[in-house]
Amino acid sequence: MILSVVVILFGPRTAWGQDVPRVSVHLDADTVGVGDVVHLSLDVQSTQGPPRDPDPGKLGGVVLVDRSMSPSTSISVFNGSRSVTSGLSAIWALEARREGVHTLGPVTFLIGSRRFSTETLRLRVVAAGHAPPPSRAPPGGGPGNMASPFDLWKNLFGNDPFDRGGGGDPFAEPAIPTDPRLALEASRGEWAFLHATVDKGRVVVGEQVTLSVFLYVDVEARSLEFRDAHEAPLGDFVKRPILEDDAKQKSIGLAQVGNRIFDVRLVRKSALFPLKSGALEIGAMTLTMTGRGGGLMNRESERLPVRVDEPPMAGRPPGYTVGDVGRFALSATVSPRDLEAGGALAVTVELSGTGNLPSVLPLPEGRDFEWLDPDVRDDLKASGDRWGGKRTFTYVVRPRRAGALSLGQLRLPFYDADARAYSEAKVDLGTVTVKENPAAPAASASASAETADPLSTLPAPRPALHGASPPRGRHLADTPPFWGGLVAPSALYGLLLAASVAVRRVRQVAARRDRSEAAEAKARTLAAEAACRGEDPRAADGAVARAIEGAVKLHVGANLRGIPVDEVARTLESEGVDGATARGLQGILEACGNARFSPDADDMVAVRQRWQSAKEHLQALETRRRGRPS
Amino acid sequence: MSEAEGNEALFARGLSALEGGRPGEAIAAFEALADRGTMDAAASFDRGLAYAARARLVSGAAGTGARPGDLGQAAHAFEEARELSGGGPLAVDAGRALPILRGEVARRRARSGEPVELERGEGLGHSLVAIASEDTWAVLALVASVLFTVALVLRTRGVGRRVRVGAALGLAFAGPALVLFAVLTFGARHERLHVRDAVVVAPSARLLDERGIVLPQGGAVPEGARVRVMESAAALARIEWGGSGAWVQLGTLRFLPR
């Protein structure tokens, strides 16, 4: 029985077709338990264009774990009039997470550029295990397909063959009843393929994940044989079969995949228990298929990711072993309760429940009894989709002394994944009475062994918590200035040293240059003095000109060689020499040049006067230079 | 009840079980404390005693007797107590307990005909780095840097032959010392950040190659041995033990706090 249904007809229908989409949306249960999966289905038929982009809308209290979509198209011709009906079936698998009454939807979809929406649905979520037994819809059934009250054939074909496409066309091809929950958007292989699903994508270590592997076989395929099935690699899981016989392929219905119909067979259904946390993967199951021509084709199922976490630390009881997930109960029988020293008693503990039943029980401790290894018998199988049953541990227990001895209590902490909380299964084993028996051997050997045991010399336990350790300060090497500080002093000093050496060298070079120019000027002056004392006026004029050039180079920094004589005054003035001196020196150089190269040489008296005048001007230049800051 | 009070109660429960001769219950309580993230030297110390007490029980008694790895777990707990206590009597007691435990491991291994080598010398690099703490090396490097700079100044600016000769000697000493201490500081810091210590908590950790295949020459690190974990990948850890490296199953190790 479909429990929550909304059927919506958008606008009036025409006589033989429909101008507006016909929509049905339903849940396959209206009350589920926490952790159960409920399916929300949408079925749309439209003549206005293909429906697309379905959206389940608001999902309060549930999470989306899987979805499938199946578009369809049907064409009908009646009285020469052709009509095309586009359909869309979408199914969302939702896992209930929170108790309460939740509102789902509205479900929306697009036709053309217009988005249509349905009414909302209500889902009641109760505590895990308290939901009424699931009552699934028949394949292809549901109120969405029961719209016509005038359908005379629905009991004959299982649904309304005339209403496929919603057009009410009595001559349309009868529809094949398919299960929308098995529909897929596209085929994963020609003629046949494998498809794997899990009921949960996120679990804790030890929590059951149900893996289902389906074989989809095209109903038009002939003479297909399947063999060489290789199981999915499951290195990170413990696997328990839910199907009684994996060799049998149980057909569970027909499904529309793309625009083809496939027979769907359930080939594997297993309870998987993850062994560790992390992003785990369920490997691909593979199958070899032989066609009519004998050709071999390989098919493999999807690789499915499963996110596995550890159960929460908050509230974790002492003694909890990671992986003990499920819902467990303990019961025990002790026989006999009265015995003589040296005898033994049997403690039979029955662990029952669903989930990953541990193979070892934490036993009560004490020095009064010695527990021998148990004999373990399992009676485990799937009940519905849940793995569980009972595991019986039979222990032989030897009392170590006489008296009324308490066997203690067996406690098994576990994590209830449905309730998302820790719980504890426990059973009190009661007391036994052990009578003295003089014939029993004394247990003194262990005492003497204990005295020789070096572990008995270990220090005494600490009676109280030590307190928080002093916080570890920051390490010097973690501070950014440390590594700079190692090299900075010497490096800085090195840089300073290099800079001072460089400056000194520059100064030395400059001084050397100054010294060479001064020496040159001095030599030229002495040469001019000597020439002026001689009797060769041309040589004396030449020497005077060279002395002026050398002195100007030294005192002014200007090189008069190569400069026309009539430019000398302007050049000197541009270097800051006063106009009188500049013009005087230019005049002397002109006179020297004229006298040297004239046919009639000047007499020595005139030359000596020029030299005397030149020395006065050069003296002015030297005075000027000394007056300037160097 | 605040978490601190909860820790106190859990510790008291573990201590009561330990003193009452119920080491399994004591271990459950102390491990629950550790699972909560409570790092306390006394809790680690008493956990070590609880594991050691369970290791003393007669093996084969299902659920109550010694379990494989108990001595390794005890060694880990004492090493942890020593690390967390930061010195003092607790560290002394933990240090005294460790040789007793390892002696017991050696005794049991010898009885079953297995090699009894539990401790090996460390590699030269690690031994040098471990001579002093990281901060000690850092301070020495800074001092060497200052000395080097002073010597450099005196060598270049100093007057007098004696001063210059002294400065040259200072340079010859401080320069290599600066390099050496800087390298040791760097090495100690690298070890602190990238290398973790762990203790073998299984009867032995077989030496593997990086693919997880047992090495041709065999060999195994014994229970309770302290190893240095250089890196871990998937279910394997690359360890250094006694100066030589190999891979072991990660599940055979339990890490010590940094």
Coordinates of N, CA and C in Angstrom, one line a residue, chain A residues 194 213-217 224-227 229 243 245-252 263-268 285 287-288:
Chain A
L194 N 25.9 -5.4 -14.9 CA 25.8 -5.5 -13.4 C 25.7 -4.1 -12.8
V213 N 23.9 -6.5 -5.5 CA 24.4 -6.5 -6.9 C 23.3 -7.0 -7.7
F214 N 22.9 -6.3 -8.7 CA 21.8 -6.7 -9.6 C 22.4 -7.0 -11.0
L215 N 21.8 -7.9 -11.6 CA 22.1 -8.2 -13.0 C 20.9 -7.8 -13.9
Y216 N 21.2 -6.8 -14.7 CA 20.1 -6.3 -15.6 C 20.3 -7.0 -17.0
V217 N 19.2 -7.7 -17.4 CA 19.3 -8.4 -18.7 C 18.2 -7.9 -19.6
L224 N 21.6 -15.8 -23.6 CA 22.7 -15.3 -22.9 C 23.1 -16.3 -21.8
E225 N 24.4 -16.5 -21.6 CA 24.8 -17.4 -20.5 C 25.8 -16.6 -19.7
F226 N 25.7 -16.7 -18.4 CA 26.6 -16.0 -17.5 C 27.4 -17.0 -16.7
R227 N 28.7 -16.7 -16.6 CA 29.6 -17.6 -15.9 C 30.8 -16.8 -15.4
A229 N 31.8 -15.8 -12.4 CA 31.5 -14.6 -11.5 C 32.7 -14.5 -10.6
L243 N 21.7 -13.4 1.0 CA 20.9 -14.4 0.2 C 21.3 -15.8 0.7
D245 N 21.4 -18.5 -1.2 CA 22.1 -19.2 -2.2 C 22.5 -18.2 -3.3
D246 N 23.8 -17.9 -3.3 CA 24.3 -16.9 -4.3 C 24.2 -17.4 -5.7
A247 N 24.2 -18.7 -5.9 CA 24.1 -19.3 -7.3 C 22.8 -19.0 -7.9
K248 N 21.8 -18.8 -7.1 CA 20.4 -18.6 -7.7 C 20.3 -17.1 -8.0
Q249 N 19.8 -16.8 -9.2 CA 19.5 -15.5 -9.6 C 18.0 -15.2 -9.5
K250 N 17.7 -14.4 -8.5 CA 16.3 -14.1 -8.2 C 15.8 -12.9 -9.0
S251 N 14.8 -13.1 -9.9 CA 14.3 -12.0 -10.6 C 13.4 -11.2 -9.7
I252 N 13.6 -9.9 -9.7 CA 12.9 -9.0 -8.8 C 12.0 -8.0 -9.5
D263 N 15.1 -7.1 -17.5 CA 14.8 -8.0 -16.4 C 15.9 -7.8 -15.3
V264 N 15.5 -7.6 -14.1 CA 16.5 -7.3 -13.1 C 16.5 -8.5 -12.1
R265 N 17.7 -9.0 -11.9 CA 17.9 -10.2 -11.0 C 18.9 -9.8 -9.9
L266 N 18.5 -10.2 -8.7 CA 19.4 -9.9 -7.6 C 20.3 -11.1 -7.5
V267 N 21.6 -10.8 -7.7 CA 22.6 -11.9 -7.8 C 23.4 -11.9 -6.5
R268 N 23.5 -10.8 -5.8 CA 24.3 -10.8 -4.5 C 23.6 -9.9 -3.6
M285 N 32.3 -6.3 -8.8 CA 32.0 -7.7 -9.1 C 32.1 -7.9 -10.6
L287 N 31.7 -10.5 -14.2 CA 30.9 -11.6 -14.7 C 31.3 -11.7 -16.2
T288 N 31.4 -13.0 -16.7 CA 31.6 -13.2 -18.1 C 30.2 -13.6 -18.7

